Amino acid sequence: MNDHLPNDSHQDVHEGTLAQRLERCGLPGFNRACDYAKSQNLEASVHFEQIDPSLTRLSLSVRRQGDAKACTYQVLAEEKKQRVVHEQYFAADQSTRHEETLPAAINDMVMDSRLEAFFSRAFNMLLPYLKERHPPGF
């Protein structure tokens, strides 16, 4: 399912869950990054889906026009295990970065810094709008 905007109907169902936090915190940041990528003439899309009651995925896919493969950044939130997995795939060298974090990593500062690191490595670009959202030294 392609939910470019948060679906408020899920908020009551997932109150206090990793899925809710990912939807409220991660999804808006991924949407901003997607919009910025499009403004830079990149093809981009965001998907948010509940795979099953204990597993939620948020993903961003970005490619240069004409590229066969996209670079992807996905976050998997596993409620039962209380873990969050960040996986970034870089099409240019076909490498994958995989990192498991604690649920506390679902916050604006961490998500924004990971998005910027992803864009920096994948497209040699920063996300300038983040300077407005975070203090100097971000």
XYZ file of N, CA and C in Angstrom:
414
model
N 0.847 -1.164 0.000
C 0.000 0.000 0.000
C 0.891 1.224 0.000
N 0.601 2.218 -0.832
C 1.391 3.433 -0.918
C 0.668 4.524 -0.170
N 1.103 4.794 1.042
C 0.514 5.850 1.861
C 1.493 6.996 1.915
N 1.315 7.961 1.013
C 2.218 9.100 0.994
C 1.963 10.011 2.185
N 0.792 9.956 2.745
C 0.464 10.739 3.930
C 0.060 9.797 5.045
N 0.304 10.211 6.314
C -0.084 9.327 7.413
C -1.568 9.018 7.388
N -1.915 7.809 7.777
C -3.304 7.391 7.849
C -3.730 7.465 9.304
N -4.455 8.535 9.669
C -4.826 8.770 11.057
C -5.693 7.664 11.629
N -6.371 6.882 10.798
C -7.230 5.822 11.316
C -6.423 4.732 12.015
N -5.118 4.606 11.707
C -4.277 3.597 12.357
C -3.831 4.025 13.742
N -3.928 5.311 14.063
C -3.352 5.801 15.303
C -3.978 5.169 16.533
N -5.284 4.999 16.578
C -5.913 4.397 17.745
C -5.534 2.927 17.878
N -5.490 2.214 16.772
C -5.169 0.792 16.773
C -3.742 0.556 17.265
N -2.814 1.411 16.888
C -1.401 1.211 17.193
C -0.900 2.119 18.312
N -1.766 2.661 19.116
C -1.353 3.568 20.181
C -0.241 2.944 21.018
N 0.893 3.616 21.057
C 1.999 3.139 21.857
C 2.855 2.060 21.221
N 2.534 1.615 20.028
C 3.307 0.557 19.381
C 4.415 1.150 18.514
N 5.320 0.297 18.100
C 6.367 0.734 17.183
C 5.769 1.187 15.854
N 4.712 0.521 15.415
C 4.052 0.903 14.161
C 3.541 2.335 14.244
N 2.924 2.686 15.349
C 2.409 4.046 15.517
C 3.549 5.053 15.514
N 4.601 4.747 16.224
C 5.737 5.669 16.279
C 6.382 5.824 14.913
N 6.491 4.726 14.176
C 7.071 4.789 12.841
C 6.189 5.616 11.916
N 4.893 5.463 12.046
C 3.966 6.229 11.214
C 4.011 7.713 11.567
N 4.041 8.030 12.841
C 4.019 9.433 13.268
C 5.355 10.136 13.108
N 6.436 9.423 13.290
C 7.755 10.049 13.249
C 8.491 9.754 11.946
N 8.542 8.513 11.538
C 9.298 8.140 10.350
C 8.645 8.531 9.044
N 7.356 8.294 8.928
C 6.654 8.545 7.667
C 6.726 10.007 7.223
N 6.487 10.984 8.101
C 6.605 12.373 7.642
C 8.012 12.713 7.138
N 9.038 12.208 7.803
C 10.405 12.464 7.358
C 10.709 11.822 6.019
N 10.234 10.605 5.823
C 10.419 9.931 4.538
C 9.651 10.667 3.440
N 8.465 11.178 3.758
C 7.695 11.940 2.771
C 8.415 13.229 2.386
N 8.992 13.930 3.373
C 9.747 15.154 3.072
C 10.946 14.825 2.185
N 11.664 13.754 2.507
C 12.824 13.362 1.703
C 12.399 12.979 0.283
N 11.282 12.300 0.161
C 10.747 11.914 -1.148
C 10.414 13.158 -1.974
N 9.732 14.107 -1.356
C 9.377 15.346 -2.056
C 10.629 16.112 -2.489
N 11.627 16.162 -1.612
C 12.865 16.852 -1.961
C 13.553 16.138 -3.130
N 13.609 14.824 -3.087
C 14.228 14.062 -4.177
C 13.541 14.372 -5.508
N 12.224 14.418 -5.491
C 11.484 14.737 -6.717
C 11.814 16.143 -7.203
N 11.995 17.078 -6.269
C 12.338 18.453 -6.656
C 13.732 18.524 -7.282
N 14.544 17.494 -7.064
C 15.887 17.410 -7.641
C 15.920 16.490 -8.867
N 14.747 16.263 -9.448
C 14.593 15.447 -10.660
C 14.975 13.981 -10.471
N 14.761 13.471 -9.273
C 14.926 12.046 -9.013
C 13.546 11.409 -8.966
N 13.466 10.148 -9.303
C 12.214 9.401 -9.164
C 12.193 8.832 -7.752
N 11.104 9.067 -7.020
C 11.069 8.636 -5.619
C 9.657 8.248 -5.211
N 9.584 7.296 -4.289
C 8.287 6.896 -3.733
C 8.483 6.398 -2.306
N 7.411 6.514 -1.520
C 7.401 6.074 -0.128
C 6.274 5.070 0.040
N 6.536 4.041 0.824
C 5.513 3.042 1.140
C 5.531 2.785 2.639
N 4.358 2.701 3.217
C 4.201 2.352 4.632
C 3.204 1.214 4.678
N 3.587 0.096 5.287
C 2.661 -1.030 5.326
C 2.816 -1.851 6.595
N 1.697 -2.347 7.051
C 1.656 -3.278 8.174
C 1.684 -4.667 7.545
N 2.804 -5.350 7.641
C 2.964 -6.665 7.028
C 2.149 -7.705 7.782
N 2.215 -7.651 9.089
C 1.367 -8.464 9.963
C 1.220 -7.686 11.271
N 0.460 -8.163 12.240
C 0.234 -7.369 13.454
C 1.501 -6.972 14.218
N 2.589 -7.693 14.025
C 3.799 -7.361 14.773
C 4.936 -6.823 13.907
N 4.709 -6.626 12.614
C 5.771 -6.174 11.715
C 5.266 -5.075 10.789
N 5.955 -3.941 10.830
C 5.607 -2.791 10.001
C 6.834 -2.382 9.200
N 6.604 -1.988 7.937
C 7.711 -1.563 7.079
C 7.435 -0.169 6.525
N 8.457 0.663 6.596
C 8.461 1.979 5.972
C 9.615 1.970 4.985
N 9.343 2.315 3.731
C 10.426 2.272 2.746
C 10.397 3.481 1.823
N 11.591 3.849 1.391
C 11.805 4.940 0.450
C 12.630 4.372 -0.693
N 12.172 4.596 -1.908
C 12.873 4.137 -3.102
C 13.195 5.363 -3.949
N 14.470 5.512 -4.333
C 14.901 6.691 -5.090
C 15.853 6.244 -6.189
N 15.658 6.813 -7.377
C 16.563 6.513 -8.492
C 16.700 7.745 -9.377
N 17.844 7.795 -10.043
C 18.018 8.818 -11.068
C 17.212 8.383 -12.280
N 16.678 9.331 -13.008
C 15.915 8.990 -14.203
C 16.806 8.191 -15.144
N 16.294 7.073 -15.610
C 17.035 6.218 -16.521
C 17.827 5.114 -15.852
N 18.022 5.201 -14.528
C 18.734 4.128 -13.825
C 17.857 2.886 -13.758
N 18.468 1.737 -13.931
C 17.716 0.479 -13.890
C 17.272 0.129 -12.475
N 18.133 0.388 -11.495
C 17.814 0.024 -10.115
C 17.731 1.260 -9.232
N 16.895 1.159 -8.216
C 16.731 2.242 -7.251
C 17.564 1.968 -6.007
N 17.941 3.030 -5.340
C 18.502 2.929 -3.997
C 17.306 2.904 -3.053
N 17.374 2.096 -2.021
C 16.243 1.985 -1.104
C 16.700 2.107 0.339
N 15.812 2.649 1.132
C 16.020 2.728 2.578
C 14.734 2.228 3.198
N 14.826 1.156 3.955
C 13.632 0.646 4.621
C 13.892 0.496 6.108
N 12.828 0.712 6.866
C 12.857 0.539 8.310
C 11.798 -0.497 8.650
N 12.213 -1.547 9.319
C 11.293 -2.586 9.780
C 11.157 -2.458 11.287
N 9.929 -2.352 11.764
C 9.651 -2.276 13.197
C 9.007 -3.586 13.624
N 9.694 -4.317 14.486
C 9.214 -5.621 14.948
C 8.727 -5.496 16.389
N 7.427 -5.484 16.545
C 6.815 -5.262 17.855
C 7.165 -6.356 18.860
N 7.042 -7.607 18.466
C 7.288 -8.711 19.413
C 8.717 -8.719 19.936
N 9.664 -8.427 19.067
C 11.077 -8.439 19.468
C 11.545 -7.080 19.987
N 10.676 -6.068 19.879
C 11.020 -4.706 20.288
C 12.344 -4.266 19.661
N 12.399 -4.395 18.336
C 13.596 -3.964 17.625
C 13.214 -3.246 16.345
N 14.144 -2.445 15.886
C 13.978 -1.681 14.659
C 15.188 -1.981 13.778
N 14.938 -2.345 12.535
C 16.011 -2.675 11.600
C 16.015 -1.641 10.475
N 17.172 -1.018 10.271
C 17.367 -0.064 9.179
C 18.172 -0.784 8.106
N 17.669 -0.762 6.883
C 18.386 -1.397 5.780
C 18.447 -0.422 4.614
N 19.658 -0.140 4.174
C 19.867 0.773 3.053
C 20.581 0.016 1.937
N 20.015 0.103 0.741
C 20.604 -0.543 -0.433
C 21.076 0.547 -1.386
N 22.323 0.419 -1.849
C 22.916 1.397 -2.750
C 23.154 0.741 -4.104
N 22.405 1.179 -5.102
C 22.419 0.534 -6.415
C 23.767 0.653 -7.121
N 24.466 1.770 -6.958
C 25.711 1.993 -7.701
C 26.734 0.884 -7.463
N 26.904 0.479 -6.206
C 27.868 -0.588 -5.918
C 27.193 -1.863 -5.407
N 25.891 -1.889 -5.478
C 25.075 -3.039 -5.066
C 25.390 -3.492 -3.638
N 25.621 -2.521 -2.765
C 25.916 -2.850 -1.367
C 24.701 -2.561 -0.489
N 24.669 -3.220 0.644
C 23.574 -3.052 1.596
C 24.154 -2.751 2.966
N 23.566 -1.781 3.622
C 23.929 -1.456 5.007
C 22.760 -1.879 5.876
N 23.027 -2.712 6.861
C 21.990 -3.290 7.716
C 22.359 -2.987 9.164
N 21.428 -2.376 9.901
C 21.697 -2.055 11.299
C 20.445 -2.247 12.141
N 20.613 -2.908 13.258
C 19.519 -3.097 14.203
C 19.665 -2.064 15.313
N 18.541 -1.413 15.671
C 18.573 -0.394 16.716
C 17.463 -0.643 17.728
N 17.528 0.095 18.796
C 16.484 0.053 19.813
C 15.293 0.894 19.366
N 14.114 0.646 19.914
C 12.936 1.437 19.553
C 13.112 2.942 19.769
N 13.951 3.330 20.707
C 14.176 4.757 20.958
C 14.737 5.478 19.734
N 15.293 4.733 18.778
C 15.845 5.340 17.564
C 14.763 5.857 16.623
N 13.507 5.570 16.921
C 12.423 6.142 16.117
C 12.117 7.511 16.705
N 12.925 8.491 16.304
C 12.713 9.881 16.700
C 13.193 10.775 15.562
N 12.764 12.024 15.574
C 13.062 12.934 14.462
C 14.553 13.068 14.188
N 15.342 13.288 15.219
C 16.771 13.533 15.031
C 17.460 12.324 14.397
N 17.218 11.150 14.920
C 17.863 9.942 14.388
C 17.376 9.650 12.972
N 16.077 9.710 12.757
C 15.547 9.402 11.426
C 16.071 10.401 10.389
N 16.087 11.693 10.741
C 16.591 12.699 9.804
C 18.070 12.497 9.507
N 18.864 12.197 10.522
C 20.297 12.008 10.277
C 20.544 10.769 9.412
N 19.758 9.720 9.600
C 19.909 8.517 8.769
C 19.474 8.786 7.323
N 18.415 9.558 7.150
C 17.987 9.915 5.794
C 19.064 10.732 5.087
N 19.640 11.695 5.802
C 20.672 12.514 5.172
C 21.902 11.673 4.822
N 22.289 10.762 5.696
C 23.422 9.882 5.398
C 23.126 9.011 4.170
N 21.895 8.540 4.064
C 21.482 7.742 2.908
C 21.622 8.552 1.617
N 21.073 9.767 1.594
C 21.144 10.597 0.387
C 22.581 11.005 0.072
N 23.365 11.245 1.098
C 24.760 11.615 0.886
C 25.517 10.489 0.180
N 25.344 9.278 0.651
C 26.059 8.145 0.042
C 25.472 7.763 -1.315
N 24.162 7.728 -1.413
C 23.522 7.255 -2.645
C 23.602 8.261 -3.787
N 23.479 9.557 -3.461
C 23.370 10.563 -4.521
C 24.310 11.750 -4.333
N 25.200 11.653 -3.349
C 26.121 12.749 -3.053
C 25.365 14.064 -2.854
N 24.272 13.983 -2.111
C 23.454 15.170 -1.868
C 23.021 15.209 -0.409
N 22.921 16.425 0.106
C 22.419 16.631 1.462
C 20.958 17.053 1.384
N 20.300 17.063 2.511
C 18.905 17.497 2.598
C 18.897 18.852 3.309
N 19.005 19.954 2.555
C 19.183 21.273 3.168
C 18.038 21.707 4.081
N 16.846 21.218 3.857
C 15.716 21.610 4.693
C 15.872 21.136 6.136
N 16.755 20.177 6.379
C 16.953 19.678 7.743
C 17.604 20.715 8.649
N 18.347 21.652 8.078
C 18.985 22.695 8.891
C 17.950 23.553 9.601
N 16.778 23.688 9.017
C 15.697 24.456 9.641
C 15.074 23.685 10.797
N 15.166 22.374 10.768
C 14.504 21.526 11.768
C 15.378 21.194 12.967
N 16.701 21.344 12.814
C 17.606 20.902 13.870
C 18.616 21.988 14.212
N 19.155 21.955 15.421
C 20.119 22.974 15.854
C 21.444 22.858 15.100
N 22.276 23.909 15.175
C 23.599 23.844 14.544
C 24.378 22.640 15.061
N 25.167 22.056 14.171
C 25.945 20.884 14.542
C 25.233 19.584 14.257
N 24.022 19.668 13.691
C 23.252 18.457 13.367
C 24.035 17.607 12.411
